[in-house]
Amino acid sequence: MWMSTLARVTRPVLQRGTSAMACQALRAGGRPRRPAGPLPYCLTLMQLRGQHTLGSAALPLARHSVRQVRALDEERIMEVEWEDGGHSLYPFTWLRDNCQCPLCTLESAQARKLLMSGLDINTGVDIVEVTNDNKVSIVWPDQHTSVFDAEWLKKRCFSDAARQAMREELFINKRYYWDSKLHIPTADYQEVLHDDKAALAWLLALRRVGIVYLKGAPAERGQVARLAQRIGYLRLTFYGHTWQVQDKPMANNVAYTSGGLSLHSDYPALHFAPGSICAACVCDAVGAVSALHHPGGGGGESEVVDGFHMAEQLQREDPEAFRTLSSLQVDFTDTGMDYCDFLLQSKKSIIEVSSTGRVERINFNNATRDSVLDVPLQQVQPFYRSLRAYVDTMNRPENVVTYRMMPGDIVTFDNWRLLHGRRPYVSKPDRLRHLEGAYLDWDEVMSRLRILRNSVHGNI
């Protein structure tokens, strides 16, 4: 029986801790994105070239005790001194806003009941003290009492390090960048469906690496829907809940031909493009012996590149091109008839960056890039030069991973990060290459990841 290397080596994956641990560099073909401060945990890809495994760097469990608290009335801040000597500061207004008592919080939904209109944003405090069970108690001027658990407060400290740790815990923003040396992390389809630890390892790898291969699925339609149900629900688009990638007459999408597909992301014509893609091989083009990597044969090989890594390379090698692609808005369009008729239009930067300059999304599909180019005349040529520089970076052989899908294989990947393509193949009427695909949004994926993490390792 195939044992999921992902599930086997990620035990335990995420353990609660507060001391910082630097992530080890990827061995052979990948590397972590430069660290952005202390993290509450970190994964390490192990033996990436040889065994396709994902490991974890566990942190020790730590509990926090309060030594003393005091109110800084002039600043309207409560100071907590911890037994380890550290200090944390909490604004009075924030503490009152987040009172955990049943009058202020609906515990069953973990939702705030206290209305903003009822919050005194200039409140003071009457009493702050440490209780016998090491919680922090606050009595407010209206004699309402709030009690806070020490761990709850510690995790919500306003220091830069604590905020970064919480951000990473909630959103898992740290990525591992890779190039052509990557051996795609691989897991067993049935284990992912039925074992929470295997499913957690799969989604963690999908988030960190951006692509995971699943093997052992039945070579028939319906498997991407089963996989999506493991997470939540499918993303419905104009191409349906699932879509069949085959060579079709009068194709309404260039994917539905036997021609080559240049590296692209799916659906930039939507203002909110699908976050992740699942594609299952029902029938391959050549009927070769199953193998993850098969450089020869009758065509139809899949190609992927790490779009975030390529954006980083572009920024380093051609800063002006990076600035152009991350600032100019480009038009995308898609029109046709499938699940229903559609005529889509959107404007997006090809490289989306956050307010802090971190690359968050790649939007590029040359087939649906519109002939409408709504930029000033003098920026047209710089745009083309910049886009060509980015595409040339992506197409360098040292950056592209090539693999062949065989019946029973499913590939899952991050559509906001990876660009994928396909080599042309010979379409045979008696053996049509057939992939079934489906979309999921990152909100659903991350929701399931957090639930699985809590189920496997406890609520962190």
Coordinates of C-alpha atoms in Angstrom, one line a residue:
M1 CA 0.0 0.0 0.0
W2 CA 1.3 3.4 -0.9
M3 CA 2.2 5.3 2.2
S4 CA 1.9 9.1 2.0
T5 CA 5.3 10.5 2.6
L6 CA 3.6 13.8 3.4
A7 CA 1.6 12.3 6.3
R8 CA 4.4 10.1 7.6
V9 CA 7.0 12.8 8.1
T10 CA 4.8 15.7 9.2
R11 CA 4.0 14.3 12.6
P12 CA 3.8 16.6 14.5
V13 CA 3.5 19.4 12.1
L14 CA 2.5 22.5 14.1
Q15 CA 3.1 22.6 17.8
R16 CA 2.4 25.7 19.8
G17 CA 5.4 27.7 20.9
T18 CA 6.7 31.2 21.4
S19 CA 10.4 31.0 20.8
A20 CA 11.5 31.9 17.3
M21 CA 13.0 29.2 15.1
A22 CA 14.6 30.0 11.7
C23 CA 13.4 27.8 8.9
Q24 CA 16.0 25.5 7.4
A25 CA 16.8 26.0 3.7
L26 CA 15.3 23.7 1.2
R27 CA 17.6 21.0 0.2
A28 CA 18.1 20.5 -3.5
G29 CA 15.9 22.7 -5.6
G30 CA 13.9 24.9 -3.3
R31 CA 14.4 27.6 -0.7
P32 CA 12.3 29.4 1.8
R33 CA 11.3 33.0 1.0
R34 CA 13.4 35.3 3.0
P35 CA 12.1 35.3 6.6
A36 CA 10.0 38.3 7.8
G37 CA 10.5 37.9 11.5
P38 CA 9.9 35.4 14.3
L39 CA 7.4 32.6 13.4
P40 CA 5.4 30.4 15.8
Y41 CA 6.4 27.3 13.7
C42 CA 8.0 26.5 10.5
L43 CA 8.0 23.6 8.1
T44 CA 11.0 22.2 6.4
L45 CA 11.0 20.4 3.0
M46 CA 13.2 17.3 3.4
Q47 CA 15.1 15.5 0.6
L48 CA 13.1 17.4 -2.0
R49 CA 15.0 15.8 -4.9
G50 CA 14.9 12.2 -3.7
Q51 CA 11.8 11.3 -1.7
H52 CA 9.3 14.1 -2.2
T53 CA 8.8 14.4 1.5
L54 CA 7.6 17.3 3.7
G55 CA 8.9 17.5 7.2
S56 CA 8.2 19.8 10.2
A57 CA 10.4 21.7 12.6
A58 CA 8.5 21.5 15.8
L59 CA 8.7 24.1 18.6
P60 CA 8.4 23.2 22.3
L61 CA 5.1 23.7 24.0
A62 CA 5.2 26.9 26.2
R63 CA 2.8 28.2 28.8
H64 CA 2.8 31.8 30.0
S65 CA 2.2 33.0 33.5
V66 CA 1.5 36.6 34.6
R67 CA 3.8 38.0 37.3
Q68 CA 1.9 41.3 37.7
V69 CA -0.3 43.8 35.9
R70 CA -0.8 47.6 36.2
A71 CA -2.8 50.3 34.6
L72 CA -1.1 53.2 32.9
D73 CA -3.9 55.6 33.3
E74 CA -2.4 58.5 31.4
E75 CA -1.7 56.4 28.3
R76 CA -4.9 54.3 28.9
I77 CA -2.9 51.1 28.5
M78 CA -2.6 48.0 30.7
E79 CA 0.9 46.6 31.2
V80 CA 1.4 42.9 31.8
E81 CA 4.7 41.6 33.1
W82 CA 5.2 37.9 32.4
E83 CA 7.1 35.4 34.6
D84 CA 9.8 35.1 31.9
G85 CA 10.5 38.8 32.2
G86 CA 8.8 40.0 29.1
H87 CA 6.3 42.8 29.0
S88 CA 3.1 43.4 26.9
L89 CA 0.9 46.5 26.5
Y90 CA -2.8 46.4 25.8
P91 CA -5.0 49.5 25.2
F92 CA -8.0 49.9 27.5
T93 CA -10.3 50.4 24.5
W94 CA -9.2 47.2 22.9
L95 CA -9.6 45.2 26.1
R96 CA -13.1 46.5 26.7
D97 CA -14.0 45.9 23.0
N98 CA -12.9 42.2 23.4
C99 CA -14.4 41.4 26.8
Q100 CA -15.1 37.6 26.8
C101 CA -18.0 37.5 29.1
P102 CA -21.4 36.1 27.9
L103 CA -22.9 39.6 27.8
C104 CA -20.2 40.8 25.3
T105 CA -19.3 37.6 23.4
L106 CA -21.5 34.8 21.9
E107 CA -19.2 31.9 22.9
S108 CA -20.9 29.3 20.6
A109 CA -20.1 31.4 17.6
Q110 CA -17.0 33.2 18.9
A111 CA -18.6 36.4 17.8
R112 CA -18.8 39.8 19.4
K113 CA -22.2 40.9 20.9
L114 CA -21.0 44.3 22.2
L115 CA -22.0 47.0 19.7
M116 CA -19.6 49.6 18.6
S117 CA -22.2 52.2 19.4
G118 CA -22.1 50.9 23.0
L119 CA -18.3 51.0 23.3
D120 CA -16.7 53.9 25.3
I121 CA -13.6 54.4 23.2
N122 CA -12.1 56.7 25.9
T123 CA -12.7 54.3 28.8
G124 CA -10.6 54.2 31.9
V125 CA -10.4 51.3 34.4
D126 CA -11.1 51.0 38.1
I127 CA -9.2 47.9 39.0
V128 CA -6.7 45.6 37.2
E129 CA -5.4 42.5 39.0
V130 CA -4.2 38.9 38.6
T131 CA -6.6 36.3 39.8
N132 CA -5.7 33.2 41.8
D133 CA -5.9 31.1 38.7
N134 CA -3.5 33.4 36.8
K135 CA -6.0 35.3 34.8
V136 CA -6.2 39.0 34.4
S137 CA -9.4 40.7 35.8
I138 CA -10.5 44.2 34.9
V139 CA -13.2 46.2 36.6
W140 CA -14.5 49.1 34.4
P141 CA -15.9 52.4 35.6
D142 CA -19.5 51.1 35.0
Q143 CA -18.5 48.1 37.3
H144 CA -18.6 45.7 34.4
T145 CA -15.9 43.0 34.8
S146 CA -13.8 41.4 32.1
V147 CA -11.5 38.4 32.7
F148 CA -8.8 37.4 30.3
D149 CA -6.8 34.1 30.0
A150 CA -3.1 34.6 30.1
E151 CA -2.5 32.6 26.9
W152 CA -5.2 34.5 25.1
L153 CA -3.6 37.8 26.0
K154 CA -0.1 36.7 25.2
K155 CA -1.0 35.6 21.6
R156 CA -2.6 39.0 21.0
C157 CA 0.3 41.1 22.2
F158 CA 0.8 44.2 20.1
S159 CA 4.6 43.8 19.7
D160 CA 5.9 43.5 16.2
A161 CA 7.2 40.0 16.8
A162 CA 3.9 38.8 18.4
R163 CA 1.8 40.3 15.6
Q164 CA 4.1 38.6 12.9
A165 CA 3.8 35.3 14.7
M166 CA 0.0 35.6 14.9
R167 CA -0.2 36.6 11.2
E168 CA 1.8 33.5 10.2
E169 CA -0.2 31.2 12.4
L170 CA -3.5 32.5 10.9
F171 CA -2.5 32.8 7.3
I172 CA 0.6 30.7 6.7
N173 CA 2.2 33.3 4.4
K174 CA 5.7 31.9 4.4
R175 CA 6.4 30.2 1.1
Y176 CA 9.1 27.9 -0.3
Y177 CA 10.4 29.1 -3.6
W178 CA 11.6 26.5 -6.1
D179 CA 12.9 26.0 -9.7
S180 CA 13.2 23.1 -12.1
K181 CA 15.0 20.9 -9.5
L182 CA 11.8 20.6 -7.5
H183 CA 10.4 17.1 -7.1
I184 CA 6.7 17.6 -6.5
P185 CA 5.5 16.6 -3.0
T186 CA 3.4 13.5 -3.4
A187 CA 0.6 12.0 -1.2
D188 CA -1.8 9.1 -1.5
Y189 CA -5.3 10.1 -2.6
Q190 CA -7.2 7.7 -0.4
E191 CA -5.2 8.7 2.7
V192 CA -5.9 12.3 2.1
L193 CA -9.7 11.5 1.8
H194 CA -9.8 9.5 5.0
D195 CA -7.0 10.5 7.3
D196 CA -6.9 14.0 8.9
K197 CA -3.1 14.0 9.4
A198 CA -2.6 13.2 5.7
A199 CA -5.1 15.8 4.7
L200 CA -3.4 18.4 6.9
A201 CA 0.0 17.6 5.4
W202 CA -1.4 17.9 1.9
L203 CA -2.9 21.4 2.5
L204 CA 0.2 22.6 4.3
A205 CA 2.3 21.6 1.4
L206 CA -0.2 23.1 -1.0
R207 CA 0.1 26.4 0.9
R208 CA 3.9 26.4 1.4
V209 CA 5.1 24.8 -1.9
G210 CA 2.2 25.6 -4.1
I211 CA 1.8 22.2 -5.7
V212 CA 1.1 18.7 -4.5
Y213 CA 0.6 15.5 -6.5
L214 CA -1.9 12.8 -5.4
K215 CA -1.7 9.3 -6.6
G216 CA -4.0 6.3 -6.4
A217 CA -7.4 7.9 -7.4
P218 CA -9.8 5.9 -9.6
A219 CA -9.3 6.9 -13.2
E220 CA -12.9 8.1 -13.7
R221 CA -14.8 11.3 -13.5
G222 CA -16.0 12.5 -10.1
Q223 CA -12.7 12.3 -8.2
V224 CA -12.0 16.1 -8.0
A225 CA -15.5 16.6 -6.6
R226 CA -14.7 14.0 -3.9
L227 CA -11.5 15.8 -3.1
A228 CA -13.2 19.1 -3.0
Q229 CA -15.8 17.7 -0.5
R230 CA -12.8 16.9 1.8
I231 CA -12.3 20.7 2.0
G232 CA -15.7 22.1 1.6
Y233 CA -17.3 22.9 -1.7
L234 CA -16.4 23.5 -5.4
R235 CA -16.1 27.0 -6.9
L236 CA -18.8 27.3 -9.6
T237 CA -17.7 29.3 -12.6
F238 CA -19.0 29.8 -16.1
Y239 CA -17.4 26.5 -17.1
G240 CA -19.4 24.6 -14.5
H241 CA -18.7 23.0 -11.1
T242 CA -16.2 20.7 -12.9
W243 CA -14.8 21.0 -16.4
Q244 CA -13.5 18.4 -18.9
V245 CA -10.2 19.2 -20.6
Q246 CA -10.4 17.4 -23.9
D247 CA -9.8 18.1 -27.6
K248 CA -13.2 19.4 -28.6
P249 CA -14.6 20.7 -31.9
M250 CA -15.5 24.4 -31.8
A251 CA -13.7 24.7 -28.5
N252 CA -14.8 27.6 -26.3
N253 CA -11.4 27.6 -24.5
V254 CA -7.8 27.1 -25.9
A255 CA -7.4 24.4 -23.2
Y256 CA -10.0 22.3 -25.0
T257 CA -7.6 21.7 -28.0
S258 CA -4.6 19.6 -28.5
G259 CA -2.3 22.6 -29.0
G260 CA 0.3 23.8 -26.6
L261 CA -0.6 26.1 -23.8
S262 CA 1.8 28.8 -22.7
L263 CA 2.4 29.3 -19.0
H264 CA -0.6 31.1 -17.5
S265 CA -2.9 31.4 -14.5
D266 CA -6.6 30.5 -14.8
Y267 CA -9.4 33.1 -15.0
P268 CA -7.8 36.5 -14.6
A269 CA -10.9 37.7 -16.4
L270 CA -12.7 37.2 -13.1
H271 CA -12.2 40.0 -10.5
F272 CA -11.8 37.2 -7.9
A273 CA -10.0 34.4 -9.7
P274 CA -10.2 30.9 -8.2
G275 CA -7.5 30.3 -5.6
S276 CA -6.6 26.7 -6.3
I277 CA -7.0 24.1 -9.0
C278 CA -7.5 20.3 -8.8
A279 CA -7.0 18.4 -12.1
A280 CA -7.5 14.6 -12.3
C281 CA -6.2 12.5 -15.2
V282 CA -9.0 10.2 -16.5
C283 CA -7.1 9.2 -19.7
D284 CA -3.6 10.1 -20.9
A285 CA -2.6 10.9 -24.5
V286 CA -0.1 8.1 -25.0
G287 CA -1.0 5.3 -22.6
A288 CA 2.6 5.1 -21.3
V289 CA 3.6 3.3 -18.1
S290 CA 2.6 5.5 -15.1
A291 CA 5.4 7.8 -14.0
L292 CA 5.5 11.2 -12.4
H293 CA 8.3 12.4 -14.6
H294 CA 8.3 11.3 -18.2
P295 CA 10.3 13.7 -20.4
G296 CA 9.7 11.9 -23.7
G297 CA 6.6 10.4 -25.4
G298 CA 3.8 11.7 -27.4
G299 CA 3.4 15.2 -25.9
G300 CA 0.9 16.5 -23.5
E301 CA 3.3 17.0 -20.7
S302 CA 2.4 19.6 -18.1
E303 CA 4.6 22.5 -17.1
V304 CA 4.6 24.7 -14.0
V305 CA 6.7 27.6 -12.7
D306 CA 6.7 29.3 -9.3
G307 CA 5.3 32.7 -10.3
F308 CA 6.2 34.3 -6.9
H309 CA 9.8 33.1 -7.4
M310 CA 9.9 34.5 -10.9
A311 CA 8.5 37.8 -9.7
E312 CA 11.3 38.0 -7.2
Q313 CA 13.9 37.2 -9.9
L314 CA 12.4 39.9 -12.1
Q315 CA 12.5 42.4 -9.3
R316 CA 16.2 41.6 -8.7
E317 CA 17.2 41.5 -12.4
D318 CA 14.9 44.2 -13.9
P319 CA 13.4 46.4 -11.2
E320 CA 11.7 48.7 -13.7
A321 CA 9.9 45.8 -15.3
F322 CA 8.7 44.7 -11.9
R323 CA 7.4 48.2 -11.1
T324 CA 5.6 48.4 -14.4
L325 CA 3.9 45.0 -14.0
S326 CA 2.9 45.7 -10.4
S327 CA 1.5 49.1 -11.1
L328 CA -0.2 49.1 -14.5
Q329 CA -3.7 47.7 -14.7
V330 CA -4.2 45.3 -17.6
D331 CA -7.5 44.3 -19.2
F332 CA -8.6 40.6 -19.4
T333 CA -11.7 39.3 -21.1
D334 CA -13.4 36.0 -21.7
T335 CA -16.6 35.2 -23.7
G336 CA -18.5 32.2 -24.7
M337 CA -21.1 29.7 -23.7
D338 CA -20.7 26.7 -21.3
Y339 CA -22.5 26.4 -18.0
C340 CA -24.3 29.6 -19.2
D341 CA -23.3 32.3 -21.6
F342 CA -20.8 34.8 -20.4
L343 CA -18.9 38.0 -21.3
L344 CA -16.3 38.8 -18.6
Q345 CA -14.1 41.8 -18.2
S346 CA -11.6 42.8 -15.5
K347 CA -8.6 45.0 -14.8
K348 CA -5.7 43.7 -12.8
S349 CA -2.0 44.2 -12.3
I350 CA -0.1 41.2 -13.6
I351 CA 2.0 41.1 -10.4
E352 CA -0.2 42.0 -7.4
V353 CA 1.7 43.2 -4.4
S354 CA 0.5 44.1 -0.9
S355 CA 0.9 47.5 0.8
T356 CA 4.2 46.2 2.3
G357 CA 5.5 45.1 -1.2
R358 CA 5.0 41.4 -0.8
V359 CA 3.9 39.6 -3.9
E360 CA 0.4 38.2 -3.3
R361 CA -1.0 37.1 -6.7
I362 CA 0.0 36.6 -10.3
N363 CA -2.6 37.4 -13.0
F364 CA -1.5 36.4 -16.4
N365 CA -3.2 34.5 -19.2
N366 CA -2.0 35.5 -22.7
A367 CA -5.0 34.0 -24.3
T368 CA -7.5 36.1 -22.5
R369 CA -5.4 39.3 -22.2
D370 CA -7.6 41.8 -24.0
S371 CA -6.7 43.9 -27.1
V372 CA -8.0 46.8 -25.0
L373 CA -4.9 48.2 -23.3
D374 CA -6.1 51.0 -21.1
V375 CA -2.8 52.7 -20.4
P376 CA -1.3 56.0 -21.5
L377 CA 0.4 55.9 -25.0
Q378 CA 3.9 56.4 -23.6
Q379 CA 3.5 53.4 -21.3
V380 CA 2.5 50.9 -24.1
Q381 CA 6.1 50.0 -25.1
P382 CA 7.4 49.8 -21.5
F383 CA 4.5 47.5 -20.7
Y384 CA 5.4 45.1 -23.6
R385 CA 9.1 45.2 -22.7
S386 CA 8.3 44.4 -19.0
L387 CA 5.8 41.6 -19.8
R388 CA 8.3 40.0 -22.2
A389 CA 11.0 40.1 -19.6
Y390 CA 8.7 38.3 -17.1
V391 CA 7.7 35.7 -19.6
D392 CA 11.3 35.1 -20.6
T393 CA 12.2 34.6 -17.0
M394 CA 9.4 32.1 -16.6
N395 CA 10.4 30.2 -19.7
R396 CA 14.0 29.6 -18.7
P397 CA 14.6 25.8 -18.6
E398 CA 16.1 26.1 -15.1
N399 CA 12.8 27.5 -13.8
V400 CA 10.3 25.1 -15.3
V401 CA 9.1 21.8 -13.8
T402 CA 7.8 19.3 -16.3
Y403 CA 5.7 16.2 -15.5
R404 CA 3.3 13.8 -17.2
M405 CA -0.1 13.0 -15.7
M406 CA -1.2 9.4 -15.9
P407 CA -4.7 7.9 -15.2
G408 CA -5.4 8.0 -11.4
D409 CA -3.1 11.0 -10.8
I410 CA -4.4 14.3 -9.4
V411 CA -2.5 17.5 -9.3
T412 CA -3.5 20.3 -6.9
F413 CA -1.9 23.7 -7.1
D414 CA -2.1 27.4 -6.1
N415 CA -3.6 29.3 -9.0
W416 CA -2.7 32.7 -7.5
R417 CA 1.0 31.7 -7.4
L418 CA 1.8 29.1 -10.0
L419 CA 1.6 29.4 -13.8
H420 CA 0.9 26.2 -15.6
G421 CA 1.1 25.2 -19.3
R422 CA 0.9 22.1 -21.5
R423 CA 3.0 20.9 -24.4
P424 CA 1.1 20.1 -27.6
Y425 CA 0.1 16.5 -28.2
V426 CA -1.4 14.3 -31.0
S427 CA -5.1 13.8 -30.4
K428 CA -6.3 10.3 -31.1
P429 CA -10.0 9.6 -31.6
D430 CA -9.8 6.2 -29.9
R431 CA -7.8 7.6 -27.0
L432 CA -8.7 11.3 -26.2
R433 CA -6.5 12.9 -23.5
H434 CA -9.0 13.7 -20.7
L435 CA -8.5 15.7 -17.5
E436 CA -11.3 16.7 -15.2
G437 CA -10.7 19.9 -13.3
A438 CA -12.3 21.9 -10.6
Y439 CA -11.6 25.1 -8.7
L440 CA -11.6 25.9 -5.0
D441 CA -11.1 29.3 -3.3
W442 CA -8.3 29.9 -0.8
D443 CA -10.9 30.9 1.9
E444 CA -12.3 27.3 1.9
V445 CA -8.8 25.7 1.7
M446 CA -7.5 27.8 4.6
S447 CA -10.6 27.2 6.6
R448 CA -10.2 23.4 6.3
L449 CA -6.5 23.7 7.0
R450 CA -7.2 25.5 10.3
I451 CA -9.9 23.0 11.3
L452 CA -7.6 20.0 10.5
R453 CA -4.7 21.7 12.4
N454 CA -7.0 22.1 15.5
S455 CA -8.3 18.6 15.1
V456 CA -4.8 17.0 14.8
H457 CA -2.9 19.2 17.2
G458 CA -5.4 21.0 19.3
N459 CA -6.6 24.6 19.1
I460 CA -3.5 26.7 18.9

